[in-house]
Short mmCIF file of N, CA and C in Angstrom, two decimals:
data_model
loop_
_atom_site.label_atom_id
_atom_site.label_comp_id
_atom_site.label_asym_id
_atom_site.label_seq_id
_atom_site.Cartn_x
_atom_site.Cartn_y
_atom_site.Cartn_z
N UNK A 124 38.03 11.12 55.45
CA UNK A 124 36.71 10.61 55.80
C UNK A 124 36.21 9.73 54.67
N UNK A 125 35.94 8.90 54.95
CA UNK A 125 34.81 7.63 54.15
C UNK A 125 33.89 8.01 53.36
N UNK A 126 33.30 7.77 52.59
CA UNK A 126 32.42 7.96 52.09
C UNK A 126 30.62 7.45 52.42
N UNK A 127 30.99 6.75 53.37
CA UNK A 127 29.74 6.19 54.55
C UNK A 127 29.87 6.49 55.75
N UNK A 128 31.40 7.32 56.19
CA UNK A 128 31.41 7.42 57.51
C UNK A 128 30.51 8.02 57.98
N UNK A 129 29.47 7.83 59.15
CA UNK A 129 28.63 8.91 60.08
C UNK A 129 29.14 10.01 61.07
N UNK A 130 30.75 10.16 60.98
CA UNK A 130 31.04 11.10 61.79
C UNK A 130 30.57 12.31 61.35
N UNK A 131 30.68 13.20 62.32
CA UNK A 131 30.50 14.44 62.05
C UNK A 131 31.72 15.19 61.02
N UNK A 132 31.41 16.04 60.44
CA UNK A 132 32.29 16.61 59.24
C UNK A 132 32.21 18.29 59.09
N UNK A 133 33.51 18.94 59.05
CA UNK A 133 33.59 20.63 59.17
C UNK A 133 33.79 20.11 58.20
N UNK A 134 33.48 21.50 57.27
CA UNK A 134 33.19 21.89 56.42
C UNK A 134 33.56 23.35 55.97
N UNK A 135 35.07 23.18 55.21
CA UNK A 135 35.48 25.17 55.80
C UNK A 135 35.54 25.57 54.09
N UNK A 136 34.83 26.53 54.12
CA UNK A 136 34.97 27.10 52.44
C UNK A 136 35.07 28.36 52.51
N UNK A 137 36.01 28.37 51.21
CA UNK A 137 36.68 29.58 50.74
C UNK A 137 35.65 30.80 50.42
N UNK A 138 36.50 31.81 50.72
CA UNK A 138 35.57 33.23 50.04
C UNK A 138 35.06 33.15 48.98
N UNK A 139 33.59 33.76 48.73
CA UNK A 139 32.62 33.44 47.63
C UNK A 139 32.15 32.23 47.11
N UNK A 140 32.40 31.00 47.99
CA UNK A 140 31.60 29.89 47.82
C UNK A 140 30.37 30.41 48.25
N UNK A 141 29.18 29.46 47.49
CA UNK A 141 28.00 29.83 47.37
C UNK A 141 27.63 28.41 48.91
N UNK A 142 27.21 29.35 50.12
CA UNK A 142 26.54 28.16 51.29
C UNK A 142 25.99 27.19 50.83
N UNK A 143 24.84 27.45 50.10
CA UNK A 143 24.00 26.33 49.98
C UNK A 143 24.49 25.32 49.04
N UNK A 144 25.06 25.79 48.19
CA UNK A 144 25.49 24.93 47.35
C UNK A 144 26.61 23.54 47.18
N UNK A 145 27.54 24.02 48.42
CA UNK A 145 28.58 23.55 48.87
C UNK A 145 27.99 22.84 50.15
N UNK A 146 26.91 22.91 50.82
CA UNK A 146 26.13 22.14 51.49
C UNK A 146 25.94 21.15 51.02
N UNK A 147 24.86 20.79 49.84
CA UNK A 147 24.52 19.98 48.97
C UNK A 147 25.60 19.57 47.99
N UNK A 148 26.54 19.53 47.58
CA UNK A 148 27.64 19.32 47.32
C UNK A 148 28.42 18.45 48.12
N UNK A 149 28.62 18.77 49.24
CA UNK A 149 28.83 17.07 50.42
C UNK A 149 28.34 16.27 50.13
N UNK A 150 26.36 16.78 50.53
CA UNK A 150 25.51 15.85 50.60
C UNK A 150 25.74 14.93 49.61
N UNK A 151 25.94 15.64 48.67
CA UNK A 151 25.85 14.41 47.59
C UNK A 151 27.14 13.29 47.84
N UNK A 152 28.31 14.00 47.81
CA UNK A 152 29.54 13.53 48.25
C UNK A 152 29.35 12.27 49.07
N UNK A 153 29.00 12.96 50.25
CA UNK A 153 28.66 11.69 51.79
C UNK A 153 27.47 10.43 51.44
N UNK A 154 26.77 11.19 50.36
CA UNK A 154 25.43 10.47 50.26
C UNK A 154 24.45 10.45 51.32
N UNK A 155 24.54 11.60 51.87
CA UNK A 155 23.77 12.03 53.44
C UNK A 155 22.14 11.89 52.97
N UNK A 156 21.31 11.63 53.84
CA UNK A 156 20.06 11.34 53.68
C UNK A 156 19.34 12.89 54.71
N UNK A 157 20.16 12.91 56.00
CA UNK A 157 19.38 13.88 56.71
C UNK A 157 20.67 14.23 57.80
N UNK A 158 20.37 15.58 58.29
CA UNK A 158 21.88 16.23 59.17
C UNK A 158 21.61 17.14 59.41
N UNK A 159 22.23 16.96 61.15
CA UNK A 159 22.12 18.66 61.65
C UNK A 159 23.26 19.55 61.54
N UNK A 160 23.03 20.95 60.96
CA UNK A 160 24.38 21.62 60.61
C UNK A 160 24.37 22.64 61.56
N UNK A 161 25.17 23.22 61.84
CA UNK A 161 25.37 24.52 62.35
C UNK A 161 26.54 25.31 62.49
N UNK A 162 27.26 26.48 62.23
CA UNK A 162 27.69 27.49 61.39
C UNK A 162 28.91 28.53 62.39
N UNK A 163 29.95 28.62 61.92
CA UNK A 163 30.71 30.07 62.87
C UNK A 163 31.13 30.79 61.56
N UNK A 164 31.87 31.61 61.64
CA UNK A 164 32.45 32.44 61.07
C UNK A 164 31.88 33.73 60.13
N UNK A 165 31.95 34.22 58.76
CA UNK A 165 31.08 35.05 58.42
C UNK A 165 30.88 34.88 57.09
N UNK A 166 29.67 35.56 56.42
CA UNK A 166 29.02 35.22 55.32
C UNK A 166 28.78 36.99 54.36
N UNK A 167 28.12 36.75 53.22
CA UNK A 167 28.24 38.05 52.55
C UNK A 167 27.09 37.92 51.63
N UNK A 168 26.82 38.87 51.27
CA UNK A 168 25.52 39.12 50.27
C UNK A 168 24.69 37.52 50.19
N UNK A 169 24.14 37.70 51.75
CA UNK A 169 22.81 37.38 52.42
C UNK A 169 21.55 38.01 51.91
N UNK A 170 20.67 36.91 51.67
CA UNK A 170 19.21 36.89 51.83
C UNK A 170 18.69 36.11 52.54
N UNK A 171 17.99 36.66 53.67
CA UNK A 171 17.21 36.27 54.60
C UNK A 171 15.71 36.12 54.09
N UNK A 172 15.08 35.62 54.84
CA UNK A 172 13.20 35.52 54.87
C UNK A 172 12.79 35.84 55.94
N UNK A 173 11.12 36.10 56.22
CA UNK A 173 10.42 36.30 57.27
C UNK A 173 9.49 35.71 57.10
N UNK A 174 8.83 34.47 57.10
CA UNK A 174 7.76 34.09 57.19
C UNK A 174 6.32 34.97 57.66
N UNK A 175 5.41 34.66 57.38
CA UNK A 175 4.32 35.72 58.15
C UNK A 175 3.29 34.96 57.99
N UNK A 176 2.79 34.57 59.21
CA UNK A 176 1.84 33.41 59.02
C UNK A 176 0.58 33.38 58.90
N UNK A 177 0.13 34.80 59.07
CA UNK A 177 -0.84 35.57 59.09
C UNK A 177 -1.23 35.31 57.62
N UNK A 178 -0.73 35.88 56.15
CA UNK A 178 -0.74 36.08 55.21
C UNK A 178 -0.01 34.70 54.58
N UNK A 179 0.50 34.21 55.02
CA UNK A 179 1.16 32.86 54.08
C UNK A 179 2.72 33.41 53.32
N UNK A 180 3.12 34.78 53.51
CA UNK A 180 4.16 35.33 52.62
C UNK A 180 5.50 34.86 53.46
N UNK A 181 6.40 35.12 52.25
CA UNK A 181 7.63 35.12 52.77
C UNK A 181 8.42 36.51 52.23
N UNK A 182 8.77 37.17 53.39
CA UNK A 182 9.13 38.92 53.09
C UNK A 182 10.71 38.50 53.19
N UNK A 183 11.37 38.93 52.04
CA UNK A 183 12.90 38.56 51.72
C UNK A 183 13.78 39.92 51.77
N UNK A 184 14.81 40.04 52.30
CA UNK A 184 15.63 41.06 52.51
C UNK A 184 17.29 41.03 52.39
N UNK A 185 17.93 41.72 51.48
CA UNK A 185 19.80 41.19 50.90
C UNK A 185 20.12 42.12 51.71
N UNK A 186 21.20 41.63 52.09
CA UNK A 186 21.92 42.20 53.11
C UNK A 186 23.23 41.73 52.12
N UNK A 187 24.04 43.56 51.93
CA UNK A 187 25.14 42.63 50.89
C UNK A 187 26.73 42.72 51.05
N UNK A 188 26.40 43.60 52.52
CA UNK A 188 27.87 43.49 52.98
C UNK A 188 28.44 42.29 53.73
N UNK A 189 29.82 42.26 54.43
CA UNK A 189 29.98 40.72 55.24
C UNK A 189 29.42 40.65 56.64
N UNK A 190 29.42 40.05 57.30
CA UNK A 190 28.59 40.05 58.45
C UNK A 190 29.08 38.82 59.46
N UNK A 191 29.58 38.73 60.50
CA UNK A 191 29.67 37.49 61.49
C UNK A 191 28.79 36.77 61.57
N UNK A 192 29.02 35.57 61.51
CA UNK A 192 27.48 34.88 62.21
C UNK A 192 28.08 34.29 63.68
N UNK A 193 26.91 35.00 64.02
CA UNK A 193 26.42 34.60 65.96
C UNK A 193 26.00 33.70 66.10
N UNK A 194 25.24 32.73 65.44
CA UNK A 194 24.19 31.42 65.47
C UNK A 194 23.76 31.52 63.96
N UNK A 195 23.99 29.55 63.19
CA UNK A 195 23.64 29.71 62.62
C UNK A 195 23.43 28.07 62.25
N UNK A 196 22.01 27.50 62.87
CA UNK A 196 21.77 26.22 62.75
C UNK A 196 20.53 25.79 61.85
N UNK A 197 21.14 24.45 61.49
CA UNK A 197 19.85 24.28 60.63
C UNK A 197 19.77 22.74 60.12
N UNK A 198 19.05 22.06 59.35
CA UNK A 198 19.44 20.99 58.84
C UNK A 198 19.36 20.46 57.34
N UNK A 199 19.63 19.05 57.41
CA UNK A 199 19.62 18.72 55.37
C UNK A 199 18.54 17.71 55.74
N UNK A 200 17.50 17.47 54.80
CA UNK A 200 16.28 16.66 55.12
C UNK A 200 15.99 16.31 53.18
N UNK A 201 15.19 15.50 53.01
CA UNK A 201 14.69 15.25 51.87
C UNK A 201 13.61 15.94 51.44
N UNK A 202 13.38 16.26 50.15
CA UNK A 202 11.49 16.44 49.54
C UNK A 202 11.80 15.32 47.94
N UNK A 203 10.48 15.52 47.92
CA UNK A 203 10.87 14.63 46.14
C UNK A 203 11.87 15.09 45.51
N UNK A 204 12.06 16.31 45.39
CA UNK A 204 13.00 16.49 44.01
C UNK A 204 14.41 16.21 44.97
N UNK A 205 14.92 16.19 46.15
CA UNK A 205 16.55 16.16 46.25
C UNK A 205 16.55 16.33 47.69
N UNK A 206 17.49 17.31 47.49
CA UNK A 206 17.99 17.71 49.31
C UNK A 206 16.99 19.03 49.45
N UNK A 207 16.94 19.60 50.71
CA UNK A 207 16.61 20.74 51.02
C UNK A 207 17.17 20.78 52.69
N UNK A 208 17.47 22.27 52.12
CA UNK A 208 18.37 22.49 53.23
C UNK A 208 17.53 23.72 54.15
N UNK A 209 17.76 23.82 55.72
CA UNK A 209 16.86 24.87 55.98
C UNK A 209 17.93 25.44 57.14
N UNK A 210 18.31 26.66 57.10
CA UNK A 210 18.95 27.12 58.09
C UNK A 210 18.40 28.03 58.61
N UNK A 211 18.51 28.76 59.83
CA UNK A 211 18.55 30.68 60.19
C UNK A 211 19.48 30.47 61.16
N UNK A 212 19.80 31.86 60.89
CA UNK A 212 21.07 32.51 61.46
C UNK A 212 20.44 33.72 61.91
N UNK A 213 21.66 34.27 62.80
CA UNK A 213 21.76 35.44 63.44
C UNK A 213 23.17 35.77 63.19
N UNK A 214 22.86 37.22 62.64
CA UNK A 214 24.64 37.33 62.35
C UNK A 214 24.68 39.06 62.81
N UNK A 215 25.46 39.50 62.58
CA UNK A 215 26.20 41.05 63.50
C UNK A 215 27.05 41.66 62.60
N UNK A 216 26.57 43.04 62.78
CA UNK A 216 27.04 43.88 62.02
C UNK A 216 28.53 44.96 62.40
N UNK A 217 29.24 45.27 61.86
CA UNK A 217 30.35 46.30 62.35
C UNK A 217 29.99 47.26 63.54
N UNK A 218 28.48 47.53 63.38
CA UNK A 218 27.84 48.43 65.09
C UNK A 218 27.49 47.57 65.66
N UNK A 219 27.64 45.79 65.96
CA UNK A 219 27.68 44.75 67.10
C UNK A 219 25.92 45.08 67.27
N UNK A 220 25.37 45.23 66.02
CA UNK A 220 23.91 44.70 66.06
C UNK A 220 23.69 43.70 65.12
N UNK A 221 22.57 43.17 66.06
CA UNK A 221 22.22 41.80 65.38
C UNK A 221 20.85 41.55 64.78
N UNK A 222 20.90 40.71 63.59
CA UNK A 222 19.41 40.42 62.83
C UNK A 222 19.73 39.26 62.26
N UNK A 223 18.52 38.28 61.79
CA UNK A 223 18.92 36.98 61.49
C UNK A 223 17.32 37.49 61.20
N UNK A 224 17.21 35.60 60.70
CA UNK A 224 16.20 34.90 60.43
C UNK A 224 15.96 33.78 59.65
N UNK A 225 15.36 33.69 58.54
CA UNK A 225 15.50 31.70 57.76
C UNK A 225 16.34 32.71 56.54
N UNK A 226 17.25 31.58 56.23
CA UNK A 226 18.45 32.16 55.50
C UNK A 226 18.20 31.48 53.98
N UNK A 227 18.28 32.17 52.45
CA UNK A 227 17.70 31.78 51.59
C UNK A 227 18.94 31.36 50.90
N UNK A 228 19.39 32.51 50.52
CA UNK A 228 21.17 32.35 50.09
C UNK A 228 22.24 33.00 50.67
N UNK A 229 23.66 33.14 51.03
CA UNK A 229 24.68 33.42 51.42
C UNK A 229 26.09 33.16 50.86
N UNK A 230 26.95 33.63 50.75
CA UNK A 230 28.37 33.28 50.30
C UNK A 230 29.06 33.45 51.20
N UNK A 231 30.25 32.37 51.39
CA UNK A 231 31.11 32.36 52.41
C UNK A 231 31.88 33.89 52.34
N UNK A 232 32.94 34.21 53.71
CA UNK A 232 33.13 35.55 53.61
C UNK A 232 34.46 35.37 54.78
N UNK A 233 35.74 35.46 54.42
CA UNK A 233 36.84 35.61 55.14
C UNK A 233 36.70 33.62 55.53
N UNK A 234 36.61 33.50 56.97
CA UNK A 234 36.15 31.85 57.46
C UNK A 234 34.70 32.13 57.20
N UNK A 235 34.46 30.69 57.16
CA UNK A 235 32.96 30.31 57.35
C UNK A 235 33.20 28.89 57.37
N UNK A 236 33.00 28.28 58.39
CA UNK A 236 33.07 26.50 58.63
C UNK A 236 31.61 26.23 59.45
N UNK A 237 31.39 25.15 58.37
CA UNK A 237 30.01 24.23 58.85
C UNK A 237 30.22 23.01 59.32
N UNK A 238 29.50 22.67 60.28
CA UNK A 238 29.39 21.55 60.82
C UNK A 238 28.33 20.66 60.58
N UNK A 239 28.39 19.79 59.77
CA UNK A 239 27.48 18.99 59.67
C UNK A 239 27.33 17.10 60.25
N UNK A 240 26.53 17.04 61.12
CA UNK A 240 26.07 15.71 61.75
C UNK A 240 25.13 15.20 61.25
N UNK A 241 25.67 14.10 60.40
CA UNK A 241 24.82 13.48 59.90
C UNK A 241 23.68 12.22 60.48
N UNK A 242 22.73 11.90 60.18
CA UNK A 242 21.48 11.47 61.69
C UNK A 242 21.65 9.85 60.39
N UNK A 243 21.25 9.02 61.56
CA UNK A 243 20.92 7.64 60.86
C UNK A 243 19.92 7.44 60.66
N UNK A 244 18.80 8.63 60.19
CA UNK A 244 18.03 7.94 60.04
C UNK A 244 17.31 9.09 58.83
N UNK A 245 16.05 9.10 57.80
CA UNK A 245 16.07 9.79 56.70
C UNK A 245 14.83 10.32 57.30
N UNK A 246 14.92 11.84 56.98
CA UNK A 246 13.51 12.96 57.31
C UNK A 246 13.04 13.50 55.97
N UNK A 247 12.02 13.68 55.96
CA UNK A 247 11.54 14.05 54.22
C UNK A 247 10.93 14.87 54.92
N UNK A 248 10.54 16.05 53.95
CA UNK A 248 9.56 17.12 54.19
C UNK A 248 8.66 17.20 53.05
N UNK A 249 7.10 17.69 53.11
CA UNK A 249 6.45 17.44 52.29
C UNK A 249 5.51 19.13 52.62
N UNK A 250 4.99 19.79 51.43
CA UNK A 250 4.04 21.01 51.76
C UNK A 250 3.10 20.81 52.94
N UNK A 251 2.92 21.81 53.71
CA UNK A 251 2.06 21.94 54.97
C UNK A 251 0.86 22.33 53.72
N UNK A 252 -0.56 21.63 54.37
CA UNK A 252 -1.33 22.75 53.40
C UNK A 252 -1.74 23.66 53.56
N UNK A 253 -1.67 24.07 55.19
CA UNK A 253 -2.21 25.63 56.19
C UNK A 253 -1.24 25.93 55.97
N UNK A 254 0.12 26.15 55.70
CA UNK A 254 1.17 26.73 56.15
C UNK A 254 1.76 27.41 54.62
N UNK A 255 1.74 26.27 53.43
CA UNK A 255 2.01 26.58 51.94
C UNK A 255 3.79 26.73 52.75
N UNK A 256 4.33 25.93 53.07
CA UNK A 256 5.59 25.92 53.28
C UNK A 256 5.85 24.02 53.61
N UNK A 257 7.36 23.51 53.46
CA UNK A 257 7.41 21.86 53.08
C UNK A 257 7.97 22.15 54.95
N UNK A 258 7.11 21.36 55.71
CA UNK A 258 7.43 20.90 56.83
C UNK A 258 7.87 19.40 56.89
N UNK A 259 8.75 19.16 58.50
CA UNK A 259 8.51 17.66 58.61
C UNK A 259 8.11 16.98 58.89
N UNK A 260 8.02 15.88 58.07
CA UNK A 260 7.02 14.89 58.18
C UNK A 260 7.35 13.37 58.94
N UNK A 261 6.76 12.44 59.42
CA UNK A 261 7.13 11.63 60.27
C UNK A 261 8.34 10.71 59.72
N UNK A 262 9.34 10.62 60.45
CA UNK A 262 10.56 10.24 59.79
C UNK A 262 10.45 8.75 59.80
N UNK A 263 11.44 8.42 58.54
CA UNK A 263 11.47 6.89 57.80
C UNK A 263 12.78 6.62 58.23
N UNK A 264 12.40 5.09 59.15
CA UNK A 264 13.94 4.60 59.15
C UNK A 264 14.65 3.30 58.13
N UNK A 265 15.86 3.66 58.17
CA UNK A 265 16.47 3.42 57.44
C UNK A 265 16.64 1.77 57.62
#
């Protein structure tokens, strides 16, 4: 693959690669501006979030064994300082129950391949001020 190509690009990393990091690690690679990703295989000493909109918090929970993921989409968008990446997943446990939610950190675990589609055009996110979380904001074309 090119280094400008816009195709879409898997993305398969080894046990104990750090997700996010190896996300942004393309990005930089591809020089991606903005992309939709989304996720098979399984992940390990997970931290999830819960937003609560009520209170403005974000309630965080490690989950530190491996786990399948069932669904796990999200995208790469801009803020000032760089990339930011936002995923949730739903992933399943050895008793074939399931819990997800916005995913903070994760390490790859046995497979784990991402798919990332990269968009032609650049999305920035900037702080909500009701929300105290970086939503998106009206996208800039390229």
């Amino acid at each position: 693959m090119s280094k400008h190509d816009n195709s879409p690009f898997i993305l398969s990393l080894k046990e104990g690669d750090n997700l996010f990091e190896s996300i942004i690690n393309y990005a930089a690679y591809a020089d991606l501006k903005s992309a939709i990703i989304s996720g098979i295989g399984a992940l390990s000493n997970i931290t999830i979030s819960y937003y609560h909109r009520n209170t403005k918090q974000q309630f965080k929970k490690l989950f530190q064994d491996t786990y399948e993921i069932a669904s796990l989409t999200g995208n790469i968008t801009l803020v000032d300082s760089g990339w930011f990446i936002h995923i949730h997943a739903a992933l399943g446990d050895a008793n074939f129950q399931l819990f997800g939610g916005h995913l903070i950190s994760a390490q790859a675990s046995a497979s784990t391949e991402i798919a990332i589609t990269p968009l032609n055009y650049t999305i920035m996110r900037k702080k909500h001020p009701d929300l105290d979380i970086k939503v998106i904001c009206p996208f800039v074309a390229i």
